PDB file of C-alpha atoms (C1' of nucleotides) in Angstrom:
ATOM      1  CA  MET A   1     143.096  80.786  15.115  1.00  0.00           C
ATOM      2  CA  ALA A   2     141.762  83.616  17.504  1.00  0.00           C
ATOM      3  CA  ALA A   3     141.211  87.277  15.534  1.00  0.00           C
ATOM      4  CA  GLU A   4     143.233  88.531  17.444  1.00  0.00           C
ATOM      5  CA  GLU A   5     146.015  86.381  15.884  1.00  0.00           C
ATOM      6  CA  ILE A   6     144.096  87.078  12.614  1.00  0.00           C
ATOM      7  CA  PHE A   7     144.559  90.586  12.606  1.00  0.00           C
ATOM      8  CA  LYS A   8     148.486  91.129  14.366  1.00  0.00           C
ATOM      9  CA  ALA A   9     149.538  88.721  11.055  1.00  0.00           C
ATOM     10  CA  LEU A  10     147.756  90.709   8.341  1.00  0.00           C
ATOM     11  CA  ALA A  11     149.061  93.791   9.808  1.00  0.00           C
ATOM     12  CA  ALA A  12     152.864  93.937   8.465  1.00  0.00           C
ATOM     13  CA  PRO A  13     153.078  94.613   5.113  1.00  0.00           C
ATOM     14  CA  GLN A  14     155.635  92.010   4.616  1.00  0.00           C
ATOM     15  CA  ARG A  15     153.265  89.802   5.599  1.00  0.00           C
ATOM     16  CA  GLN A  16     150.899  91.080   2.802  1.00  0.00           C
ATOM     17  CA  HIS A  17     153.832  90.776   0.724  1.00  0.00           C
ATOM     18  CA  ILE A  18     154.087  87.330   1.163  1.00  0.00           C
ATOM     19  CA  LEU A  19     150.398  86.463   0.916  1.00  0.00           C
ATOM     20  CA  ARG A  20     150.466  87.700  -3.301  1.00  0.00           C
ATOM     21  CA  LEU A  21     152.880  86.088  -3.537  1.00  0.00           C
ATOM     22  CA  VAL A  22     151.812  82.365  -2.337  1.00  0.00           C
ATOM     23  CA  ARG A  23     148.227  83.289  -3.358  1.00  0.00           C
ATOM     24  CA  ASP A  24     147.603  81.506  -6.782  1.00  0.00           C
ATOM     25  CA  GLU A  25     151.287  78.819  -5.900  1.00  0.00           C
ATOM     26  CA  PRO A  26     153.228  77.472  -3.845  1.00  0.00           C
ATOM     27  CA  LEU A  27     156.579  78.962  -2.949  1.00  0.00           C
ATOM     28  CA  SER A  28     159.509  77.684  -1.334  1.00  0.00           C
ATOM     29  CA  VAL A  29     161.064  80.081   1.301  1.00  0.00           C
ATOM     30  CA  GLY A  30     164.096  80.682  -0.512  1.00  0.00           C
ATOM     31  CA  GLN A  31     161.698  81.993  -3.536  1.00  0.00           C
ATOM     32  CA  ILE A  32     160.326  84.783  -0.718  1.00  0.00           C
ATOM     33  CA  ALA A  33     162.957  85.905   0.646  1.00  0.00           C
ATOM     34  CA  THR A  34     163.963  86.711  -3.006  1.00  0.00           C
ATOM     35  CA  GLU A  35     160.838  88.370  -3.830  1.00  0.00           C
ATOM     36  CA  CYS A  36     161.210  90.656  -0.863  1.00  0.00           C
ATOM     37  CA  ASP A  37     164.476  90.728  -0.662  1.00  0.00           C
ATOM     38  CA  ALA A  38     164.845  89.496   2.989  1.00  0.00           C
ATOM     39  CA  SER A  39     167.025  87.397   4.893  1.00  0.00           C
ATOM     40  CA  GLN A  40     165.941  83.839   5.477  1.00  0.00           C
ATOM     41  CA  GLN A  41     165.209  83.673   8.459  1.00  0.00           C
ATOM     42  CA  ALA A  42     162.960  87.255   8.737  1.00  0.00           C
ATOM     43  CA  VAL A  43     160.383  85.159   5.800  1.00  0.00           C
ATOM     44  CA  SER A  44     160.843  81.857   7.683  1.00  0.00           C
ATOM     45  CA  HIS A  45     159.307  84.009  10.701  1.00  0.00           C
ATOM     46  CA  HIS A  46     156.775  85.927   9.306  1.00  0.00           C
ATOM     47  CA  LEU A  47     155.256  82.931   7.319  1.00  0.00           C
ATOM     48  CA  GLN A  48     155.624  80.643  11.552  1.00  0.00           C
ATOM     49  CA  VAL A  49     153.298  83.651  12.119  1.00  0.00           C
ATOM     50  CA  LEU A  50     150.915  83.485   8.923  1.00  0.00           C
ATOM     51  CA  LYS A  51     150.803  79.860  10.070  1.00  0.00           C
ATOM     52  CA  ASP A  52     149.951  79.782  12.983  1.00  0.00           C
ATOM     53  CA  ALA A  53     146.842  82.620  12.284  1.00  0.00           C
ATOM     54  CA  GLY A  54     145.468  80.037   9.330  1.00  0.00           C
ATOM     55  CA  LEU A  55     146.426  82.048   6.813  1.00  0.00           C
ATOM     56  CA  VAL A  56     148.985  79.311   5.049  1.00  0.00           C
ATOM     57  CA  ALA A  57     149.883  75.845   4.630  1.00  0.00           C
ATOM     58  CA  VAL A  58     153.126  74.060   4.520  1.00  0.00           C
ATOM     59  CA  ARG A  59     153.684  71.401   2.454  1.00  0.00           C
ATOM     60  CA  ARG A  60     157.520  69.353   2.207  1.00  0.00           C
ATOM     61  CA  ASP A  61     159.304  69.265  -0.751  1.00  0.00           C
ATOM     62  CA  GLY A  62     162.638  67.434  -0.630  1.00  0.00           C
ATOM     63  CA  GLN A  63     164.844  69.252   0.991  1.00  0.00           C
ATOM     64  CA  ARG A  64     162.373  72.717   1.052  1.00  0.00           C
ATOM     65  CA  ARG A  65     159.392  73.637   2.586  1.00  0.00           C
ATOM     66  CA  LEU A  66     157.081  75.386  -0.039  1.00  0.00           C
ATOM     67  CA  TYR A  67     153.677  77.072   1.074  1.00  0.00           C
ATOM     68  CA  LEU A  68     150.394  78.624  -0.495  1.00  0.00           C
ATOM     69  CA  VAL A  69     147.552  80.685   0.872  1.00  0.00           C
ATOM     70  CA  ASP A  70     145.416  78.638   3.473  1.00  0.00           C
ATOM     71  CA  PRO A  71     141.197  80.243   3.084  1.00  0.00           C
ATOM     72  CA  ASP A  72     140.555  78.588   7.009  1.00  0.00           C
ATOM     73  CA  GLY A  73     142.264  82.052   8.237  1.00  0.00           C
ATOM     74  CA  PHE A  74     140.543  83.889   6.280  1.00  0.00           C
ATOM     75  CA  GLU A  75     137.152  82.497   6.592  1.00  0.00           C
ATOM     76  CA  SER A  76     137.467  83.628  10.158  1.00  0.00           C
ATOM     77  CA  VAL A  77     138.152  87.448   8.811  1.00  0.00           C
ATOM     78  CA  GLY A  78     134.779  87.249   6.537  1.00  0.00           C
ATOM     79  CA  ASP A  79     132.841  85.654   9.464  1.00  0.00           C
ATOM     80  CA  PHE A  80     134.564  88.573  12.121  1.00  0.00           C
ATOM     81  CA  VAL A  81     133.573  91.594   8.774  1.00  0.00           C
ATOM     82  CA  ALA A  82     130.127  90.183   8.585  1.00  0.00           C
ATOM     83  CA  GLU A  83     129.903  90.263  12.404  1.00  0.00           C
ATOM     84  CA  LEU A  84     130.314  93.503  12.921  1.00  0.00           C
ATOM     85  CA  TRP A  85     129.769  95.421   9.209  1.00  0.00           C
ATOM     86  CA  PRO A  86     125.256  96.295  10.417  1.00  0.00           C
ATOM     87  CA  SER A  87     124.966  97.211   6.537  1.00  0.00           C
ATOM     88  CA  GLY A  88     127.200  96.557   4.342  1.00  0.00           C
ATOM     89  CA  LEU A  89     126.807  93.552   4.264  1.00  0.00           C
ATOM     90  CA  ALA A  90     124.727  93.702   0.572  1.00  0.00           C
ATOM     91  CA  ARG A  91     127.724  95.835  -0.592  1.00  0.00           C
ATOM     92  CA  LEU A  92     130.948  92.925   0.154  1.00  0.00           C
ATOM     93  CA  LYS A  93     128.837  90.874  -2.052  1.00  0.00           C
ATOM     94  CA  THR A  94     128.752  92.702  -4.719  1.00  0.00           C
ATOM     95  CA  THR A  95     131.781  92.709  -4.598  1.00  0.00           C
ATOM     96  CA  ILE A  96     132.516  89.659  -3.959  1.00  0.00           C
ATOM     97  CA  GLU A  97     130.388  88.471  -7.127  1.00  0.00           C
ATOM     98  CA  ASP A  98     131.963  91.773  -9.066  1.00  0.00           C
ATOM     99  CA  ARG A  99     134.954  89.572  -8.187  1.00  0.00           C
ATOM    100  CA  GLN A 100     133.981  85.390  -9.511  1.00  0.00           C
ATOM    101  CA  THR A 101     132.447  86.643 -12.775  1.00  0.00           C
TER     102      THR A 101
ATOM    103  CA  MET B   1     142.955 104.373   5.000  1.00  0.00           C
ATOM    104  CA  ALA B   2     145.943 101.568   4.483  1.00  0.00           C
ATOM    105  CA  ALA B   3     145.895  97.867   5.083  1.00  0.00           C
ATOM    106  CA  GLU B   4     148.922  98.259   7.272  1.00  0.00           C
ATOM    107  CA  GLU B   5     146.794 101.613   9.869  1.00  0.00           C
ATOM    108  CA  ILE B   6     143.226  98.516   9.395  1.00  0.00           C
ATOM    109  CA  PHE B   7     145.190  95.429  10.881  1.00  0.00           C
ATOM    110  CA  LYS B   8     146.841  97.079  13.286  1.00  0.00           C
ATOM    111  CA  ALA B   9     143.854  98.897  14.063  1.00  0.00           C
ATOM    112  CA  LEU B  10     141.695  96.088  14.576  1.00  0.00           C
ATOM    113  CA  ALA B  11     144.333  93.868  16.535  1.00  0.00           C
ATOM    114  CA  ALA B  12     144.265  94.631  19.593  1.00  0.00           C
ATOM    115  CA  PRO B  13     141.588  92.803  21.784  1.00  0.00           C
ATOM    116  CA  GLN B  14     140.076  95.841  23.466  1.00  0.00           C
ATOM    117  CA  ARG B  15     138.930  97.795  19.738  1.00  0.00           C
ATOM    118  CA  GLN B  16     136.959  94.945  18.380  1.00  0.00           C
ATOM    119  CA  HIS B  17     135.050  94.911  21.990  1.00  0.00           C
ATOM    120  CA  ILE B  18     134.505  98.733  21.659  1.00  0.00           C
ATOM    121  CA  LEU B  19     133.240  98.312  17.945  1.00  0.00           C
ATOM    122  CA  ARG B  20     130.791  95.347  18.908  1.00  0.00           C
ATOM    123  CA  LEU B  21     129.762  98.096  21.413  1.00  0.00           C
ATOM    124  CA  VAL B  22     129.168 100.270  19.082  1.00  0.00           C
ATOM    125  CA  ARG B  23     127.665  98.493  16.292  1.00  0.00           C
ATOM    126  CA  ASP B  24     124.336  99.410  16.950  1.00  0.00           C
ATOM    127  CA  GLU B  25     124.026 102.374  19.041  1.00  0.00           C
ATOM    128  CA  PRO B  26     126.968 105.381  19.394  1.00  0.00           C
ATOM    129  CA  LEU B  27     128.652 105.795  22.377  1.00  0.00           C
ATOM    130  CA  SER B  28     130.404 107.863  24.179  1.00  0.00           C
ATOM    131  CA  VAL B  29     133.203 108.199  25.033  1.00  0.00           C
ATOM    132  CA  GLY B  30     132.741 107.703  29.252  1.00  0.00           C
ATOM    133  CA  GLN B  31     130.095 105.076  28.230  1.00  0.00           C
ATOM    134  CA  ILE B  32     132.604 103.507  26.419  1.00  0.00           C
ATOM    135  CA  ALA B  33     135.308 102.811  29.370  1.00  0.00           C
ATOM    136  CA  THR B  34     132.785 102.044  31.503  1.00  0.00           C
ATOM    137  CA  GLU B  35     131.412  98.537  30.068  1.00  0.00           C
ATOM    138  CA  CYS B  36     135.805  97.953  29.170  1.00  0.00           C
ATOM    139  CA  ASP B  37     137.179  98.462  32.858  1.00  0.00           C
ATOM    140  CA  ALA B  38     139.115 101.147  30.793  1.00  0.00           C
ATOM    141  CA  SER B  39     140.849 104.861  31.889  1.00  0.00           C
ATOM    142  CA  GLN B  40     138.935 107.246  30.365  1.00  0.00           C
ATOM    143  CA  GLN B  41     142.162 108.149  28.547  1.00  0.00           C
ATOM    144  CA  ALA B  42     142.453 104.791  27.137  1.00  0.00           C
ATOM    145  CA  VAL B  43     140.146 104.903  24.882  1.00  0.00           C
ATOM    146  CA  SER B  44     139.759 108.177  23.848  1.00  0.00           C
ATOM    147  CA  HIS B  45     143.020 106.792  22.450  1.00  0.00           C
ATOM    148  CA  HIS B  46     141.701 103.012  21.304  1.00  0.00           C
ATOM    149  CA  LEU B  47     138.083 105.584  19.571  1.00  0.00           C
ATOM    150  CA  GLN B  48     141.421 107.692  17.863  1.00  0.00           C
ATOM    151  CA  VAL B  49     142.961 105.058  16.688  1.00  0.00           C
ATOM    152  CA  LEU B  50     139.954 103.442  14.985  1.00  0.00           C
ATOM    153  CA  LYS B  51     138.207 106.690  13.987  1.00  0.00           C
ATOM    154  CA  ASP B  52     141.588 107.147  11.549  1.00  0.00           C
ATOM    155  CA  ALA B  53     141.686 103.342  10.517  1.00  0.00           C
ATOM    156  CA  GLY B  54     138.117 104.474   8.842  1.00  0.00           C
ATOM    157  CA  LEU B  55     136.504 101.705  11.696  1.00  0.00           C
ATOM    158  CA  VAL B  56     134.245 104.582  13.393  1.00  0.00           C
ATOM    159  CA  ALA B  57     132.588 108.038  13.183  1.00  0.00           C
ATOM    160  CA  VAL B  58     132.604 110.935  15.635  1.00  0.00           C
ATOM    161  CA  ARG B  59     129.139 113.184  16.424  1.00  0.00           C
ATOM    162  CA  ARG B  60     129.291 115.444  18.421  1.00  0.00           C
ATOM    163  CA  ASP B  61     126.220 115.607  21.041  1.00  0.00           C
ATOM    164  CA  GLY B  62     126.442 118.676  23.909  1.00  0.00           C
ATOM    165  CA  GLN B  63     128.924 117.891  26.205  1.00  0.00           C
ATOM    166  CA  ARG B  64     129.345 114.438  24.756  1.00  0.00           C
ATOM    167  CA  ARG B  65     131.417 112.919  21.702  1.00  0.00           C
ATOM    168  CA  LEU B  66     128.892 109.732  20.515  1.00  0.00           C
ATOM    169  CA  TYR B  67     131.711 106.905  18.527  1.00  0.00           C
ATOM    170  CA  LEU B  68     129.255 104.994  16.301  1.00  0.00           C
ATOM    171  CA  VAL B  69     130.844 101.927  13.708  1.00  0.00           C
ATOM    172  CA  ASP B  70     131.444 102.876  10.075  1.00  0.00           C
ATOM    173  CA  PRO B  71     130.989 100.965   7.574  1.00  0.00           C
ATOM    174  CA  ASP B  72     134.272 102.654   5.098  1.00  0.00           C
ATOM    175  CA  GLY B  73     136.860 101.280   7.499  1.00  0.00           C
ATOM    176  CA  PHE B  74     135.213  97.444   6.612  1.00  0.00           C
ATOM    177  CA  GLU B  75     134.803  98.248   3.021  1.00  0.00           C
ATOM    178  CA  SER B  76     138.618  98.284   3.111  1.00  0.00           C
ATOM    179  CA  VAL B  77     138.672  94.559   4.736  1.00  0.00           C
ATOM    180  CA  GLY B  78     136.360  93.512   2.455  1.00  0.00           C
ATOM    181  CA  ASP B  79     138.241  94.315  -0.434  1.00  0.00           C
ATOM    182  CA  PHE B  80     141.038  93.263   1.142  1.00  0.00           C
ATOM    183  CA  VAL B  81     140.060  90.077   1.520  1.00  0.00           C
ATOM    184  CA  ALA B  82     138.726  89.178  -1.287  1.00  0.00           C
ATOM    185  CA  GLU B  83     141.733  90.084  -2.832  1.00  0.00           C
ATOM    186  CA  LEU B  84     144.438  87.152  -0.792  1.00  0.00           C
ATOM    187  CA  TRP B  85     140.630  85.238  -0.998  1.00  0.00           C
ATOM    188  CA  PRO B  86     141.631  82.616  -3.797  1.00  0.00           C
ATOM    189  CA  SER B  87     138.839  79.934  -3.957  1.00  0.00           C
ATOM    190  CA  GLY B  88     136.478  80.663  -0.301  1.00  0.00           C
ATOM    191  CA  LEU B  89     134.652  83.478  -2.497  1.00  0.00           C
ATOM    192  CA  ALA B  90     131.418  81.995  -2.569  1.00  0.00           C
ATOM    193  CA  ARG B  91     131.352  80.892   0.998  1.00  0.00           C
ATOM    194  CA  LEU B  92     132.073  84.026   1.947  1.00  0.00           C
ATOM    195  CA  LYS B  93     129.275  84.592   0.096  1.00  0.00           C
ATOM    196  CA  THR B  94     127.131  82.114   1.812  1.00  0.00           C
ATOM    197  CA  THR B  95     127.729  83.636   4.503  1.00  0.00           C
ATOM    198  CA  ILE B  96     126.742  86.529   4.212  1.00  0.00           C
ATOM    199  CA  GLU B  97     122.949  85.387   2.596  1.00  0.00           C
ATOM    200  CA  ASP B  98     122.571  83.640   5.704  1.00  0.00           C
ATOM    201  CA  ARG B  99     123.522  86.689   8.265  1.00  0.00           C
ATOM    202  CA  GLN B 100     121.043  88.443   6.138  1.00  0.00           C
ATOM    203  CA  THR B 101     117.405  86.580   6.332  1.00  0.00           C
TER     204      THR B 101
ATOM    205  C1'  DC C   1     179.801  58.796   4.815  1.00  0.00           C
ATOM    206  C1'  DT C   2     180.660  63.670   3.839  1.00  0.00           C
ATOM    207  C1'  DA C   3     179.837  67.500   2.603  1.00  0.00           C
ATOM    208  C1'  DA C   4     175.641  71.403   1.056  1.00  0.00           C
ATOM    209  C1'  DA C   5     171.182  72.737   1.210  1.00  0.00           C
ATOM    210  C1'  DG C   6     167.865  74.486   2.716  1.00  0.00           C
ATOM    211  C1'  DC C   7     165.409  75.654   6.842  1.00  0.00           C
ATOM    212  C1'  DA C   8     163.297  76.845  12.134  1.00  0.00           C
ATOM    213  C1'  DC C   9     165.087  78.168  16.580  1.00  0.00           C
ATOM    214  C1'  DA C  10     167.009  81.052  19.376  1.00  0.00           C
ATOM    215  C1'  DA C  11     168.743  85.490  22.076  1.00  0.00           C
ATOM    216  C1'  DA C  12     170.178  90.600  21.112  1.00  0.00           C
ATOM    217  C1'  DC C  13     168.844  94.601  19.823  1.00  0.00           C
ATOM    218  C1'  DG C  14     166.050  98.596  18.310  1.00  0.00           C
ATOM    219  C1'  DA C  15     161.923 101.045  16.928  1.00  0.00           C
ATOM    220  C1'  DT C  16     156.999 100.624  17.547  1.00  0.00           C
ATOM    221  C1'  DA C  17     153.017 101.294  20.759  1.00  0.00           C
ATOM    222  C1'  DA C  18     149.900 100.465  25.310  1.00  0.00           C
ATOM    223  C1'  DC C  19     148.832 102.597  29.268  1.00  0.00           C
ATOM    224  C1'  DT C  20     149.806 105.608  32.782  1.00  0.00           C
ATOM    225  C1'  DT C  21     150.017 110.707  34.901  1.00  0.00           C
ATOM    226  C1'  DG C  22     149.172 114.898  33.786  1.00  0.00           C
ATOM    227  C1'  DT C  23     146.396 119.199  32.018  1.00  0.00           C
ATOM    228  C1'  DG C  24     144.355 122.342  29.095  1.00  0.00           C
ATOM    229  C1'  DA C  25     140.113 123.227  26.367  1.00  0.00           C
ATOM    230  C1'  DA C  26     134.893 122.675  24.898  1.00  0.00           C
ATOM    231  C1'  DA C  27     130.471 123.074  26.363  1.00  0.00           C
ATOM    232  C1'  DG C  28     126.412 123.314  29.999  1.00  0.00           C
ATOM    233  C1'  DG C  29     124.383 124.133  35.116  1.00  0.00           C
ATOM    234  C1'  DA C  30     123.602 126.852  39.153  1.00  0.00           C
TER     235       DA C  30
ATOM    236  C1'  DT D   1     130.123 133.690  36.393  1.00  0.00           C
ATOM    237  C1'  DC D   2     132.019 129.605  39.047  1.00  0.00           C
ATOM    238  C1'  DC D   3     131.843 124.414  38.745  1.00  0.00           C
ATOM    239  C1'  DT D   4     131.151 120.056  36.968  1.00  0.00           C
ATOM    240  C1'  DT D   5     131.449 117.584  32.824  1.00  0.00           C
ATOM    241  C1'  DT D   6     133.164 115.413  29.110  1.00  0.00           C
ATOM    242  C1'  DC D   7     136.839 114.323  26.873  1.00  0.00           C
ATOM    243  C1'  DA D   8     141.564 114.885  23.436  1.00  0.00           C
ATOM    244  C1'  DC D   9     146.379 116.066  24.264  1.00  0.00           C
ATOM    245  C1'  DA D  10     151.716 115.252  24.964  1.00  0.00           C
ATOM    246  C1'  DA D  11     155.500 113.626  27.677  1.00  0.00           C
ATOM    247  C1'  DG D  12     157.284 109.019  30.443  1.00  0.00           C
ATOM    248  C1'  DT D  13     157.829 103.946  31.942  1.00  0.00           C
ATOM    249  C1'  DT D  14     157.021  99.350  30.414  1.00  0.00           C
ATOM    250  C1'  DA D  15     155.867  96.159  26.896  1.00  0.00           C
ATOM    251  C1'  DT D  16     155.368  94.085  22.750  1.00  0.00           C
ATOM    252  C1'  DC D  17     157.009  93.383  17.737  1.00  0.00           C
ATOM    253  C1'  DG D  18     160.311  93.390  13.552  1.00  0.00           C
ATOM    254  C1'  DT D  19     164.768  92.177  12.282  1.00  0.00           C
ATOM    255  C1'  DT D  20     169.501  89.928  12.708  1.00  0.00           C
ATOM    256  C1'  DT D  21     172.985  87.212  14.238  1.00  0.00           C
ATOM    257  C1'  DG D  22     174.736  82.751  15.507  1.00  0.00           C
ATOM    258  C1'  DT D  23     173.147  78.127  14.768  1.00  0.00           C
ATOM    259  C1'  DG D  24     171.100  73.344  14.591  1.00  0.00           C
ATOM    260  C1'  DC D  25     168.321  69.537  11.866  1.00  0.00           C
ATOM    261  C1'  DT D  26     166.912  67.059   7.912  1.00  0.00           C
ATOM    262  C1'  DT D  27     167.592  66.150   3.088  1.00  0.00           C
ATOM    263  C1'  DT D  28     169.690  66.029  -1.347  1.00  0.00           C
ATOM    264  C1'  DA D  29     173.804  64.355  -3.456  1.00  0.00           C
ATOM    265  C1'  DG D  30     178.815  62.221  -4.744  1.00  0.00           C
TER     266       DG D  30
END
DNA sequence: CTAAAGCACAAACGATAACTTGTGAAAGGA
DNA sequence: TCCTTTCACAAGTTATCGTTTGTGCTTTAG
């Protein structure tokens, strides 16, 4: 779960879209492909990249496989940002507190 | 300063290294090139990518140009992470508070 | 046991990005 | 003014990424 791998995974807009789709509820590959208007293979590949980066988790459900956001990868991103953000840590903290209310 | 542009900039290990170098003190292109063991042109290009992403800022100093981390880009990353991180916001907040002490 | 649904793996093509080479502009010193 | 330093811009080559196409595996239904 290197930082390089995570940021590469986040760099593609399609994968950002997929992450937003599976943020709150687990979805199957077919459902995601329909939402993204992409082929099953393309979505499957994107999910593999996100999974290798630790950004999504998989769960089998019969024939289907349900994908959901995995907090582990995002924790690494948070650590990375906190390391290189010299003076704005308080601002990020404020942003988070605002969203928590 | 789109999220795509920022993550693409952060995806390259060389650029991550550059960011760590200019996190605390401004450095010239030549100094960075020496530290990174890369050509001046390559470093100049990386700095341009980081500048377009809003991750570094430039300041002229005679013949040289001094680059330094710019918090603006990192704020966007923080917002992005906060948006897709459903349950781990408290954890990031704790991480930041620990680093602030 | 057979057939269909759902998904992953692998090869190949097109597009994008990274690095090199060459060159020119801006600033400071002799 | 002439030369050096410092850096950015542009073109060309190589590598990497995203997508498609084709195929095989696993699970469920009849």
